[in-house]
Coordinates of C-alpha atoms (C1' of nucleotides) in Angstrom, one line a residue:
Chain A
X30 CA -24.3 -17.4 9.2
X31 CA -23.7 -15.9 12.7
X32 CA -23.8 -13.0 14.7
X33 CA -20.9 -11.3 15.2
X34 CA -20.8 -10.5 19.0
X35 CA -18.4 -8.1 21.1
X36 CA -15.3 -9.2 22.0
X37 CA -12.3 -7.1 24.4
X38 CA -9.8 -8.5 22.4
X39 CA -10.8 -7.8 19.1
X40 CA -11.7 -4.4 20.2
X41 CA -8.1 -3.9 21.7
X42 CA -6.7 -5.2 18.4
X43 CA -8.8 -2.5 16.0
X44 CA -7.2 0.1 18.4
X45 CA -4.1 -1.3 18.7
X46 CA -4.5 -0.4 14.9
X47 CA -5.8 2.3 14.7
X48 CA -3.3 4.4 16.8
X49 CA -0.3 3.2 14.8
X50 CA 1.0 4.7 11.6
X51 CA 3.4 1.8 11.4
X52 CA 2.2 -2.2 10.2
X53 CA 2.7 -4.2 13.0
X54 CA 3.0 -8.0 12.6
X55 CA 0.4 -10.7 14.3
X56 CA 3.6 -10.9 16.7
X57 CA 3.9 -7.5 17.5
X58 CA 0.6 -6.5 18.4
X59 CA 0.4 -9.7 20.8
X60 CA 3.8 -8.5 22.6
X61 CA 1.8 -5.0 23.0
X62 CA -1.4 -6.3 24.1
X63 CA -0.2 -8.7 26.1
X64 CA 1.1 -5.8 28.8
X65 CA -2.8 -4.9 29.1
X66 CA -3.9 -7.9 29.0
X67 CA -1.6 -11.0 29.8
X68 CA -4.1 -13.6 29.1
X69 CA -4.9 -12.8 25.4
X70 CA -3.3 -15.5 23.1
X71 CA -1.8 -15.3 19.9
X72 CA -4.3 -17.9 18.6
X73 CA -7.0 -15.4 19.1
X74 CA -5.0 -12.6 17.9
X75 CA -4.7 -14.3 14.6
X76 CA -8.0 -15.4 14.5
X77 CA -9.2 -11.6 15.3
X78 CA -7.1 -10.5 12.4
X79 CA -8.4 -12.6 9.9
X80 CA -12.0 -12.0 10.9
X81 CA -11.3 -8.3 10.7
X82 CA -9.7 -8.4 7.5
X83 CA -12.4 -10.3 5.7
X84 CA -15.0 -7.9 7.3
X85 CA -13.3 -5.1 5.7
X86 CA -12.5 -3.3 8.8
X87 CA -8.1 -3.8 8.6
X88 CA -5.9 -4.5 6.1
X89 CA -3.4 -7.0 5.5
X90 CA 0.4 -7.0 3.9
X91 CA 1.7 -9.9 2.3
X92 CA 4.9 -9.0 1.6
X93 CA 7.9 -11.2 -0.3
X94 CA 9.2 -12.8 2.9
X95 CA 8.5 -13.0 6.2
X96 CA 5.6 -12.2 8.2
X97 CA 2.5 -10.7 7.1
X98 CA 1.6 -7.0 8.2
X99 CA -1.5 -5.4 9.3
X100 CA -2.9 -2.1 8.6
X101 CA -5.8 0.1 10.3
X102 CA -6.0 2.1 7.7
X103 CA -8.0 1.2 4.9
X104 CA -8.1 4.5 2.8
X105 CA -7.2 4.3 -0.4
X106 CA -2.9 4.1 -0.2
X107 CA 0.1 1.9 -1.1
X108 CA 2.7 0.0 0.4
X109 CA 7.0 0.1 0.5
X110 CA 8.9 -2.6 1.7
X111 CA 12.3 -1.8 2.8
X112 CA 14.7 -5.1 1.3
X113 CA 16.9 -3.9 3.9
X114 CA 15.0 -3.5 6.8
X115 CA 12.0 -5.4 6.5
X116 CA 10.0 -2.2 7.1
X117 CA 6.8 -1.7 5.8
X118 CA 5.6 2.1 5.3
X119 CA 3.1 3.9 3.3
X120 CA 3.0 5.4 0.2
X121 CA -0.1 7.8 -0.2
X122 CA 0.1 8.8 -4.1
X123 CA -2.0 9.9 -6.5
X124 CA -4.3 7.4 -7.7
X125 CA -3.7 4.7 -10.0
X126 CA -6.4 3.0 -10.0
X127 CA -6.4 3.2 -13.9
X128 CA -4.2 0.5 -14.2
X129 CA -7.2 -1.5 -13.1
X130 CA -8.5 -1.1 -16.7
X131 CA -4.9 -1.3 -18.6
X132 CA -5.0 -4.2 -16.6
X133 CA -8.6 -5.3 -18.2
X134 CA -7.9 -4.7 -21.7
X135 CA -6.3 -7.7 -22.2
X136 CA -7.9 -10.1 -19.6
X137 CA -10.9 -12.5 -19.7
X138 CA -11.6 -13.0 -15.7
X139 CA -12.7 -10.6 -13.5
X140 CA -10.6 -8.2 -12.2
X141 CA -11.9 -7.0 -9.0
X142 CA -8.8 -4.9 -7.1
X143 CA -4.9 -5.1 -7.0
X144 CA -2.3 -4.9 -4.7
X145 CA 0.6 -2.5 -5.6
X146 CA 3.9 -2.9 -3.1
X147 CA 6.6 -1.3 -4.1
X148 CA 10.0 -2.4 -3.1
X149 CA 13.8 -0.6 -2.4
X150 CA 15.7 1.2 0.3
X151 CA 13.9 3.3 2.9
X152 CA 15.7 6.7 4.0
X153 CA 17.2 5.3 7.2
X154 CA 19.0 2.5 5.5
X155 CA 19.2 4.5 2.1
X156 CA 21.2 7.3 5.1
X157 CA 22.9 4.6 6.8
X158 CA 24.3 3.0 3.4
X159 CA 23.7 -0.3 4.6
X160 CA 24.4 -3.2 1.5
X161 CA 21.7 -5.2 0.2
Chain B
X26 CA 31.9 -15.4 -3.4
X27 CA 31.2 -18.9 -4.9
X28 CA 31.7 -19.8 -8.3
X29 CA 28.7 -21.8 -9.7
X30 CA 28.8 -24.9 -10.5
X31 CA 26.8 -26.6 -13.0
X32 CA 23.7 -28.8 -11.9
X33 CA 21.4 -31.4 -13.0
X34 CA 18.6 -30.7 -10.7
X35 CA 19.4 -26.6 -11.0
X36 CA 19.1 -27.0 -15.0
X37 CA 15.8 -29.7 -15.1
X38 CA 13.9 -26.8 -12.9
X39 CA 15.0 -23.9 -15.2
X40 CA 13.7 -26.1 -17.9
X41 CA 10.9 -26.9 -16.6
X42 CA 9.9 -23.7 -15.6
X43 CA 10.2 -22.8 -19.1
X44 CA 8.4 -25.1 -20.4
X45 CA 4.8 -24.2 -18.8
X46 CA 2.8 -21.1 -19.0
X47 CA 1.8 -21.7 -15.5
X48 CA 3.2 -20.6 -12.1
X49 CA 4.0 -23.5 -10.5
X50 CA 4.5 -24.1 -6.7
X51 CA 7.5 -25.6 -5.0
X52 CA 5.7 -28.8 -4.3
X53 CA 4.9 -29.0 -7.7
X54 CA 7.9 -29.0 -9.5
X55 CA 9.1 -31.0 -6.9
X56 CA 6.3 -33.7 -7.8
X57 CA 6.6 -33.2 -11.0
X58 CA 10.6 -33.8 -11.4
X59 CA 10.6 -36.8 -8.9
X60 CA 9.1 -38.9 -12.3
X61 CA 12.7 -38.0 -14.1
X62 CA 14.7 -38.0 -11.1
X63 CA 13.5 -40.3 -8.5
X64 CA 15.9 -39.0 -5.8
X65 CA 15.9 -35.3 -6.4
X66 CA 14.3 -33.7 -2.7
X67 CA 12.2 -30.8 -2.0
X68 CA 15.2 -29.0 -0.4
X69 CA 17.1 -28.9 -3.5
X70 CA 14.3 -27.7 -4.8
X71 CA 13.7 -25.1 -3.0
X72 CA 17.5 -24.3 -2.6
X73 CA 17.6 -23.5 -6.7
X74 CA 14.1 -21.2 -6.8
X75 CA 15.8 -19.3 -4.2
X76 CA 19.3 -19.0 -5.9
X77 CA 17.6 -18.5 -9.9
X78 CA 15.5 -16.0 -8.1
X79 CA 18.3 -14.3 -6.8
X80 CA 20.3 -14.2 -10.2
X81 CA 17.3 -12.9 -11.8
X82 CA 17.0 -16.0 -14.0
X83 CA 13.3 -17.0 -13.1
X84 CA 10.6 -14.8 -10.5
X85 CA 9.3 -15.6 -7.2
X86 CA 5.5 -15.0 -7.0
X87 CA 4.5 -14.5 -3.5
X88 CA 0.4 -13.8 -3.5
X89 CA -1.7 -13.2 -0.2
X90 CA -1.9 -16.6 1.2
X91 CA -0.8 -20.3 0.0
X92 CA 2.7 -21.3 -1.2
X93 CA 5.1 -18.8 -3.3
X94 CA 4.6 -19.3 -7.1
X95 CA 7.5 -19.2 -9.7
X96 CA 7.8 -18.3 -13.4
X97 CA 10.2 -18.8 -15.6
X98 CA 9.1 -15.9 -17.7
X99 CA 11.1 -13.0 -16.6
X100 CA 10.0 -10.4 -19.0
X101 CA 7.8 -7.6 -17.8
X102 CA 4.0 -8.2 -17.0
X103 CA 2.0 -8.9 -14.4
X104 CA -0.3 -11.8 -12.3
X105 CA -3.5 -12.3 -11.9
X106 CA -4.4 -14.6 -9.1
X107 CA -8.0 -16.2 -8.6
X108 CA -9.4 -15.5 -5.3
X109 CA -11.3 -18.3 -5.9
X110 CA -9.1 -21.1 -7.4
X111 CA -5.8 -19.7 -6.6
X112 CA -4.6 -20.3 -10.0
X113 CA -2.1 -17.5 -10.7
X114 CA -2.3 -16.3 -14.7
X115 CA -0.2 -14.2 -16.7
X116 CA -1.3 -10.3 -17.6
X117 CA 0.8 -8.9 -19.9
X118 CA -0.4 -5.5 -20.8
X119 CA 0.9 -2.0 -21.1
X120 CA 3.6 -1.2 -19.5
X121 CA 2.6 0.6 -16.4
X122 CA 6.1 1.6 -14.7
X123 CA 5.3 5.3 -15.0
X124 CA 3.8 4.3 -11.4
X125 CA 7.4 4.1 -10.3
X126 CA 7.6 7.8 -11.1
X127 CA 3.9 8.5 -9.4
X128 CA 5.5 6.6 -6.0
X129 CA 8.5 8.2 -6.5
X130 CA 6.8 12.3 -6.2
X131 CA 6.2 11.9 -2.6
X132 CA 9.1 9.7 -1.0
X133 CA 12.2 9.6 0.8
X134 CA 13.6 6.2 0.4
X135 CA 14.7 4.7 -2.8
X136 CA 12.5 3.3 -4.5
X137 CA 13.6 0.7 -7.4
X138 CA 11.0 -1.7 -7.9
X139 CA 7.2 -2.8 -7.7
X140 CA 5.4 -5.9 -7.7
X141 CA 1.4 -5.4 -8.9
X142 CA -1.3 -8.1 -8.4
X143 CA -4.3 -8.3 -9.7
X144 CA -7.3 -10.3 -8.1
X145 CA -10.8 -11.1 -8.8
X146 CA -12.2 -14.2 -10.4
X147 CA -10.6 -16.0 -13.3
X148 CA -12.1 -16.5 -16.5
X149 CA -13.4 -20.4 -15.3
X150 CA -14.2 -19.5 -12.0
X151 CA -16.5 -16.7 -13.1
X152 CA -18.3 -19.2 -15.6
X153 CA -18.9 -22.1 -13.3
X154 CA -20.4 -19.2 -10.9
X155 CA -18.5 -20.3 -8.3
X156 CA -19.4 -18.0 -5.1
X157 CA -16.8 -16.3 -3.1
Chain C
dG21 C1' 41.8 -32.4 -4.5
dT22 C1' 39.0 -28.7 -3.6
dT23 C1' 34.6 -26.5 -3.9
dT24 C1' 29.9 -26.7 -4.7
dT25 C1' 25.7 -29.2 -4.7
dT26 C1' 22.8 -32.8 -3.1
dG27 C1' 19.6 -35.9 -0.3
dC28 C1' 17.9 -36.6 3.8
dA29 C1' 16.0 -35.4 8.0
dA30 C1' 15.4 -32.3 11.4
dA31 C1' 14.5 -27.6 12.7
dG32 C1' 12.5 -23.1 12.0
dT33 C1' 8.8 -19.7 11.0
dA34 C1' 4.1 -18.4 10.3
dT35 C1' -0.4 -19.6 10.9
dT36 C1' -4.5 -22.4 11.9
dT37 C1' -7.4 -25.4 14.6
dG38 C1' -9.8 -28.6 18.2
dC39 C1' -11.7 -28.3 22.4
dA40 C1' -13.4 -27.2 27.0
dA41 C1' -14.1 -23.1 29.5
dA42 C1' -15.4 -18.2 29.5
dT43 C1' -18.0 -14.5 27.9
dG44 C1' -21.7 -11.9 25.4
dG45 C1' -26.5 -11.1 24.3
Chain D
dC16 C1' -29.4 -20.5 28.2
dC17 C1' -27.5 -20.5 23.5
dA18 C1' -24.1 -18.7 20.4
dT19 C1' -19.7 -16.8 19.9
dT20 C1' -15.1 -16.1 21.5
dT21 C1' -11.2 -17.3 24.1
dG22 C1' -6.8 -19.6 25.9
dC23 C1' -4.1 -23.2 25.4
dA24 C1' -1.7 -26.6 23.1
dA25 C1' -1.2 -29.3 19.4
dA26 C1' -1.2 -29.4 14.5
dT27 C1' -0.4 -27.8 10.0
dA28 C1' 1.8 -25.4 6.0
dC29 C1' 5.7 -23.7 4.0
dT30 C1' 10.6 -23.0 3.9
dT31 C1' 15.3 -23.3 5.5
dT32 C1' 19.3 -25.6 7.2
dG33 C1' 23.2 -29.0 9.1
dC34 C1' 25.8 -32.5 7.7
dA35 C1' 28.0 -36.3 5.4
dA36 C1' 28.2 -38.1 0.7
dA37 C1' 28.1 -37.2 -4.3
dA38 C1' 29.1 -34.5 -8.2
dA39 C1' 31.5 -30.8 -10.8
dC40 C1' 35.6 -28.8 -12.2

DNA sequence: GTTTTTGCAAAGTATTTGCAAATGG
DNA sequence: CCATTTGCAAATACTTTGCAAAAAC
């Protein structure tokens, strides 16, 4: 295996993270970092996002279409997904963790973790009565 | 709007859909009906999982990387998706909607749906000891 | 006959990868 | 120096779409 060694752009990209509350795209977070630094590449941005998420350090959003998102925060929280907008926002909740072993009851594998999005209108488009 | 009209190619993927216990992809319903219907293409295909998703008649699995699954099973339960095979499995178990309720306690939006995966190692993955 | 659906191929979107050069330790 | 990372461009994976012909009604 190999040493993981510094790197600017992965650096930038944590940060990038870190300061948002929102879950920007691969996209998005090139277009930003790109003003500081208008070599980086989306190749590496991707490749920086992957590497971060298996190490733990990020999160990432697969959602039902488009894009995927990416999250700096990896506290214990949940996911909605405007169908309208696209938006992706969190849902901190009390923990339901204990459908983990609802889930096991009834299950030969190994269940390790689950992913819990939960889908509908958010308040601006909920507000601005767009139609599905 | 359209009025629907009645397909071969629409009613062989229903069919075949409900005919497996499996999730199949795209591709592989596509393969798998080119034996019947030599000239059927993957853009019909993908054409009627989008429109029987969209009347409700079958579900679109999307998991965290790879190609969307479908099932033809549209009553409530859950997946379970091999992080090491990919093989995505059925988990019916008890109903855990009252997480709806849970999302619902500290958000603005509307919320009016959920989608929870599981992940971990299915039953034959775990057996052959297959590593990470 | 009119509308919907298809096959085909081409285009679109999202993401990964090969490679030589740059950077980090 | 040697290993890792980058930028760039090309490649890949998945899905959608335009259009003329075929099928449904």
């Amino acid at each position: 295996m190999s040493t993981l060694k510094y790197s600017r752009q992965r650096e930038s990209i944590k940060n990038f993270l870190a300061g948002r509350k929102d879950h920007p795209t691969a996209e998005t977070i090139y277009s930003s970092l790109r003003q500081e630094q208008p070599r980086i590449s989306l190749g590496t941005v991707y490749r920086n996002l992957s590497l971060l998420t298996e190490l733990g350090e990020i999160r990432k959003i697969s959602t039902d279409d488009g894009p995927d998102h990416f999250d700096g925060d990896i506290s214990q929280h949940h996911h909605f997904i405007c169908r309208q907008c696209h938006q992706v926002s969190d849902l901190h909740m009390e923990n339901i963790d204990y459908i983990l072993d609802t889930a096991k009851k009834n299950f030969q594998g190994q269940i390790e973790g689950y992913v819990a999005n939960f889908y509908g209108l958010c308040e601006e488009c909920k507000k601005t009565g767009n139609r599905p």
